[in-house]
Short mmCIF file of C-alpha atoms in Angstrom, two decimals:
data_model
loop_
_atom_site.label_atom_id
_atom_site.label_comp_id
_atom_site.label_asym_id
_atom_site.label_seq_id
_atom_site.Cartn_x
_atom_site.Cartn_y
_atom_site.Cartn_z
CA MET A 1 35.44 43.03 -40.77
CA ASN A 2 35.81 46.82 -40.25
CA LYS A 3 32.96 49.38 -40.31
CA ARG A 4 33.53 50.28 -43.85
CA GLN A 5 33.52 46.59 -44.98
CA SER A 6 30.39 45.94 -42.93
CA ARG A 7 28.68 48.97 -44.60
CA LEU A 8 29.60 47.76 -48.09
CA PHE A 9 28.46 44.13 -47.27
CA ALA A 10 25.11 45.47 -46.03
CA ILE A 11 24.71 47.75 -49.19
CA GLY A 12 25.68 44.84 -51.51
CA ALA A 13 23.42 42.32 -49.77
CA THR A 14 20.40 44.88 -49.84
CA ALA A 15 21.15 45.49 -53.64
CA LEU A 16 21.31 41.71 -54.45
CA SER A 17 18.09 40.99 -52.38
CA ALA A 18 16.37 43.96 -54.22
CA LEU A 19 17.55 42.52 -57.65
CA ALA A 20 16.23 39.05 -56.78
CA PHE A 21 12.80 40.59 -55.41
CA LEU A 22 12.45 42.56 -58.60
CA GLY A 23 13.43 39.62 -60.90
CA LEU A 24 10.96 37.29 -59.20
CA THR A 25 8.27 39.94 -59.40
CA ILE A 26 8.80 40.53 -63.13
CA ASP A 27 8.83 36.75 -63.72
CA SER A 28 5.49 36.34 -61.67
CA HIS A 29 3.83 39.15 -63.76
CA ARG A 30 5.09 37.45 -67.00
CA GLN A 31 3.24 34.16 -66.02
CA PHE A 32 0.05 35.73 -64.53
CA GLY A 33 -1.77 35.45 -67.83
CA THR A 34 -1.08 31.74 -68.23
CA LEU A 35 -1.53 30.77 -64.61
CA THR A 36 -4.93 32.68 -64.32
CA HIS A 37 -6.05 31.54 -67.69
CA ALA A 38 -6.91 35.34 -68.32
CA GLU A 39 -8.51 34.52 -71.65
CA ASN A 40 -11.41 33.00 -69.60
CA ILE A 41 -12.20 36.36 -67.78
CA THR A 42 -15.57 36.90 -69.42
CA PRO A 43 -17.89 39.93 -68.61
CA ALA A 44 -19.75 37.45 -66.30
CA VAL A 45 -16.56 36.69 -64.48
CA ALA A 46 -15.63 40.36 -64.07
CA HIS A 47 -19.24 41.01 -62.77
CA GLY A 48 -19.10 38.20 -60.41
CA LYS A 49 -15.81 39.62 -58.98
CA ASP A 50 -17.75 42.81 -58.37
CA VAL A 51 -20.62 40.92 -56.66
CA TRP A 52 -18.08 39.17 -54.57
CA HIS A 53 -16.79 42.64 -53.28
CA LYS A 54 -20.26 44.29 -53.28
CA TYR A 55 -21.54 41.80 -50.58
CA ASN A 56 -18.18 41.89 -48.60
CA CYS A 57 -17.84 37.95 -48.95
CA ILE A 58 -14.17 38.31 -48.06
CA ASN A 59 -15.22 39.51 -44.55
CA CYS A 60 -15.98 35.89 -43.87
CA HIS A 61 -14.42 33.74 -46.53
CA THR A 62 -10.96 33.33 -48.14
CA LEU A 63 -9.75 32.94 -51.66
CA PHE A 64 -6.37 31.58 -52.13
CA GLY A 65 -5.96 31.72 -48.27
CA GLU A 66 -6.40 35.61 -48.24
CA GLY A 67 -9.33 37.08 -46.44
CA ALA A 68 -11.21 36.40 -43.24
CA TYR A 69 -11.10 32.90 -41.61
CA TYR A 70 -14.58 32.91 -40.17
CA ALA A 71 -15.94 30.70 -42.82
CA PRO A 72 -14.40 28.28 -45.35
CA ASP A 73 -11.96 29.11 -48.11
CA LEU A 74 -13.80 29.09 -51.48
CA THR A 75 -10.89 28.74 -53.84
CA LYS A 76 -12.04 25.26 -54.94
CA ILE A 77 -15.76 25.45 -54.11
CA THR A 78 -17.04 24.98 -57.68
CA GLN A 79 -15.03 21.67 -57.91
CA HIS A 80 -16.47 20.50 -54.56
CA ARG A 81 -20.04 21.77 -55.19
CA GLY A 82 -21.89 22.00 -58.74
CA ALA A 83 -23.55 25.11 -60.09
CA ALA A 84 -27.00 23.79 -59.12
CA TYR A 85 -26.08 23.44 -55.51
CA LEU A 86 -24.36 26.76 -55.37
CA GLN A 87 -27.39 28.46 -57.00
CA ALA A 88 -29.68 26.95 -54.50
CA TYR A 89 -27.45 27.72 -51.56
CA LEU A 90 -27.04 31.38 -52.53
CA ARG A 91 -30.81 31.89 -52.89
CA ASP A 92 -31.46 30.55 -49.43
CA PRO A 93 -28.56 29.39 -47.26
CA ALA A 94 -30.93 28.48 -44.33
CA ARG A 95 -32.16 25.46 -46.36
CA PHE A 96 -28.62 24.01 -46.11
CA TYR A 97 -27.32 25.16 -42.62
CA ASP A 98 -28.79 26.92 -39.73
CA GLU A 99 -27.30 28.15 -36.34
CA LYS A 100 -29.43 25.89 -34.30
CA ARG A 101 -28.79 22.62 -36.26
CA SER A 102 -25.17 22.94 -37.29
CA ARG A 103 -23.73 26.06 -35.60
CA ARG A 104 -23.23 27.66 -38.85
CA LEU A 105 -25.19 30.65 -40.16
CA MET A 106 -24.69 32.37 -43.45
CA PRO A 107 -26.82 35.51 -43.99
CA THR A 108 -29.26 35.56 -46.80
CA GLN A 109 -27.94 38.35 -49.06
CA ASN A 110 -30.93 38.40 -51.33
CA LEU A 111 -28.87 38.36 -54.55
CA SER A 112 -30.60 38.62 -57.81
CA GLU A 113 -30.46 35.63 -60.16
CA SER A 114 -27.82 37.50 -62.37
CA GLU A 115 -25.71 38.19 -59.54
CA ILE A 116 -25.85 34.42 -58.33
CA THR A 117 -24.89 33.28 -61.82
CA ASP A 118 -22.04 35.59 -62.22
CA VAL A 119 -20.62 35.25 -58.81
CA ILE A 120 -20.55 31.37 -59.49
CA ALA A 121 -18.85 32.02 -62.89
CA PHE A 122 -16.25 34.09 -60.89
CA LEU A 123 -15.72 31.40 -58.44
CA ASP A 124 -15.33 28.81 -61.13
CA TRP A 125 -12.88 30.88 -62.84
CA VAL A 126 -10.96 31.22 -59.46
CA SER A 127 -11.08 27.44 -59.00
CA LYS A 128 -9.03 26.95 -62.28
CA VAL A 129 -6.43 29.26 -61.60
CA ASP A 130 -3.17 27.38 -61.13
CA ASN A 131 -2.44 28.48 -57.48
CA GLN A 132 0.47 26.22 -57.19
CA ASP A 133 -1.24 24.33 -54.31
CA TRP A 134 -1.67 27.45 -52.19
CA PRO A 135 -3.12 27.49 -49.64
CA PRO A 136 -1.61 24.12 -48.75
CA ARG A 137 -4.36 23.43 -46.11
CA PRO A 138 -7.52 25.44 -46.85
CA ILE A 139 -10.63 25.42 -44.63
CA LEU A 140 -12.76 23.30 -46.62
CA VAL A 141 -16.56 23.11 -46.70
CA VAL A 142 -17.43 19.96 -44.73
CA GLY A 143 -19.85 19.45 -41.92
CA THR A 144 -17.20 19.42 -39.11
CA ALA A 145 -19.86 20.94 -36.64
CA LEU A 146 -21.88 17.68 -36.94
CA PRO A 147 -21.20 14.74 -34.66
CA GLY A 148 -19.23 11.98 -36.71
CA ALA A 149 -18.18 14.30 -39.54
CA ASP A 150 -14.73 15.00 -38.37
CA GLN A 151 -13.23 12.07 -40.02
CA ALA A 152 -14.19 13.48 -43.34
CA ALA A 153 -12.75 16.83 -42.23
CA LYS A 154 -9.49 15.27 -41.20
CA ARG A 155 -9.10 13.55 -44.58
CA GLU A 156 -9.68 16.59 -46.43
CA SER A 157 -7.76 19.25 -44.41
CA GLY A 158 -4.22 18.06 -44.84
CA VAL A 159 -4.00 14.20 -44.86
CA ALA A 160 -2.22 13.31 -48.00
CA ALA A 161 -3.74 11.16 -50.74
CA PRO A 162 -2.84 7.53 -50.73
CA THR A 163 0.70 6.96 -51.94
CA ALA A 164 1.70 4.90 -54.77
CA ASP A 165 3.08 2.19 -52.44
CA ARG A 166 -0.35 2.06 -50.56
CA SER A 167 -2.10 2.18 -53.71
CA ALA A 168 -0.21 -0.75 -55.18
CA ALA A 169 -0.73 -2.67 -51.95
CA SER A 170 -4.33 -2.32 -52.06
CA ALA A 171 -4.61 -3.07 -55.82
CA GLN A 172 -5.72 -6.51 -55.24
CA ASP A 173 -8.37 -5.36 -52.61
CA PRO A 174 -11.14 -3.42 -54.36
CA ILE A 175 -12.75 -2.51 -51.11
CA ALA A 176 -9.58 -0.93 -49.69
CA SER A 177 -8.99 0.85 -52.96
CA GLY A 178 -12.63 2.24 -52.97
CA GLN A 179 -12.28 3.59 -49.30
CA ALA A 180 -8.90 5.32 -50.47
CA LEU A 181 -10.80 6.79 -53.55
CA PHE A 182 -13.75 7.95 -51.57
CA SER A 183 -11.37 10.87 -50.29
CA ALA A 184 -9.01 11.03 -53.40
CA VAL A 185 -11.33 11.46 -56.29
CA THR A 186 -12.11 14.88 -57.65
CA PRO A 187 -14.35 16.11 -56.19
CA PRO A 188 -13.83 14.01 -53.27
CA CYS A 189 -16.91 12.03 -52.03
CA ALA A 190 -15.84 12.70 -48.32
CA VAL A 191 -16.56 16.47 -48.84
CA CYS A 192 -20.15 15.97 -49.15
CA HIS A 193 -20.88 12.57 -47.65
CA SER A 194 -20.29 11.08 -44.18
CA VAL A 195 -20.29 7.37 -43.70
CA THR A 196 -21.64 7.67 -40.14
CA PRO A 197 -25.19 6.71 -40.04
CA GLY A 198 -27.59 9.78 -39.44
CA VAL A 199 -24.73 12.34 -40.13
CA ASN A 200 -26.01 14.30 -43.19
CA MET A 201 -23.75 16.98 -44.78
CA ALA A 202 -24.18 18.54 -48.07
CA GLY A 203 -25.21 15.03 -49.24
CA PRO A 204 -26.91 12.38 -47.32
CA SER A 205 -25.07 10.07 -45.06
CA LEU A 206 -23.93 6.88 -46.91
CA GLY A 207 -23.85 4.92 -43.66
CA GLY A 208 -26.06 2.02 -44.34
CA ILE A 209 -26.40 2.88 -47.99
CA ALA A 210 -26.28 -0.89 -48.84
CA THR A 211 -29.34 -1.61 -46.69
CA ARG A 212 -31.32 1.39 -48.01
CA ALA A 213 -30.38 0.63 -51.53
CA GLN A 214 -32.12 -2.66 -51.35
CA GLN A 215 -35.06 -1.08 -49.80
CA ARG A 216 -35.35 1.63 -52.41
CA ILE A 217 -35.17 -0.80 -55.33
CA ALA A 218 -38.27 -2.48 -54.17
CA THR A 219 -40.39 0.71 -53.72
CA ALA A 220 -42.88 1.96 -56.28
CA ASP A 221 -41.28 5.43 -56.57
CA TYR A 222 -37.99 3.99 -57.67
CA LYS A 223 -37.68 4.80 -61.36
CA GLY A 224 -34.08 3.80 -62.01
CA ARG A 225 -32.74 0.69 -63.81
CA ALA A 226 -30.76 -0.97 -60.96
CA LYS A 227 -31.70 -4.48 -59.84
CA ASP A 228 -29.41 -5.08 -56.99
CA VAL A 229 -27.35 -3.13 -54.47
CA PRO A 230 -24.10 -3.01 -56.58
CA SER A 231 -26.01 -1.57 -59.68
CA TYR A 232 -27.94 0.85 -57.60
CA ILE A 233 -24.70 2.37 -56.07
CA ARG A 234 -23.23 2.35 -59.53
CA GLU A 235 -26.18 4.25 -60.97
CA SER A 236 -26.07 6.77 -58.15
CA ILE A 237 -22.28 7.50 -59.03
CA GLU A 238 -22.80 7.66 -62.81
CA HIS A 239 -26.29 9.01 -63.02
CA PRO A 240 -27.13 10.76 -59.74
CA SER A 241 -30.48 12.00 -60.69
CA ALA A 242 -31.86 8.55 -61.43
CA TYR A 243 -33.15 8.47 -58.02
CA ILE A 244 -33.59 11.74 -56.03
CA VAL A 245 -33.11 11.35 -52.18
CA PRO A 246 -35.99 13.28 -50.58
CA GLY A 247 -34.85 16.58 -49.13
CA THR A 248 -34.73 20.06 -50.53
CA MET A 249 -30.99 20.34 -49.70
CA TYR A 250 -30.14 17.47 -51.97
CA SER A 251 -31.71 18.54 -55.29
CA SER A 252 -33.68 21.18 -57.17
CA ASN A 253 -36.03 20.96 -60.13
CA GLY A 254 -35.65 17.04 -60.26
CA GLN A 255 -31.95 17.28 -60.49
CA SER A 256 -29.56 16.03 -57.99
CA PHE A 257 -26.89 18.38 -56.58
CA MET A 258 -24.28 15.61 -56.92
CA PRO A 259 -21.87 16.18 -59.68
CA SER A 260 -22.66 14.18 -62.84
CA THR A 261 -18.92 13.96 -63.87
CA TYR A 262 -17.84 10.80 -62.16
CA ALA A 263 -18.88 8.69 -65.18
CA SER A 264 -16.40 10.27 -67.39
CA SER A 265 -13.77 11.47 -64.95
CA LEU A 266 -13.34 8.02 -63.33
CA LYS A 267 -11.87 4.90 -64.81
CA PRO A 268 -14.37 1.94 -64.88
CA GLU A 269 -12.22 0.02 -62.36
CA GLN A 270 -12.38 2.99 -60.06
CA ILE A 271 -16.12 3.01 -60.06
CA ASP A 272 -15.91 -0.70 -59.53
CA GLN A 273 -13.77 -0.12 -56.33
CA LEU A 274 -15.97 2.60 -54.94
CA VAL A 275 -19.12 0.38 -55.55
CA ALA A 276 -17.17 -2.52 -53.88
CA TYR A 277 -16.41 -0.17 -50.80
CA LEU A 278 -19.87 1.35 -50.41
CA ALA A 279 -21.62 -1.91 -50.73
CA THR A 280 -19.98 -2.76 -47.34
CA LEU A 281 -21.75 -0.02 -45.53
CA LYS A 282 -24.77 -1.95 -44.30
#
């Protein structure tokens, strides 16, 4: 290839690359409305975006993997934490994490109630954007600074969900299926709960839950309907506010921070499997 041919080849390759880039850009913009559910951008969502920028949240956090990596990615935070939890957290982060106890410290921003409501609306909209699984391994909000919580972090930071073969193999073993579901349901139980005794994250440790369940049922302050350990665990999954675990970081105004969606989002047999697994944690 002589100089003239090389020059023509370079020009042609550059032109083709530019056309491909332009075509992909146009196609992306064509799909943005559908992928982002633009019809759901309400005034509250728009104001929440302004709140996000006003307080420079991106200086510590990321959305869609973009931003600073000092603190966790918040792309799916509203799917991992409910609105009640996020409201309480934003009012007073020190209630949940402090530098001495967990080597994590989020500053108190003194947001107004309307700012809190709207930034949660913005994050909820973000969580529903079809980001096509990007980032592939976000920094999730788990208590990795706490001893014993690393297993939950490993499950949630890149380990694939159980394969069809593994699921089929454990179909006859409800305990094994429940253990797999503990990390695979949405939102994953492992994001908030450790199974190591004494290791509390966003939710209390489930290590020893079977023993504590038996004890709680027998106490005078238990107002639920469970009569035994399996029914107590099932009630906790389906109706998390039936018994409020003591501690300001677990509930507010008599409502548990645990999502109340599992009763409708999980199949009855999946709840059976989770109950079977958790009942083994004595």
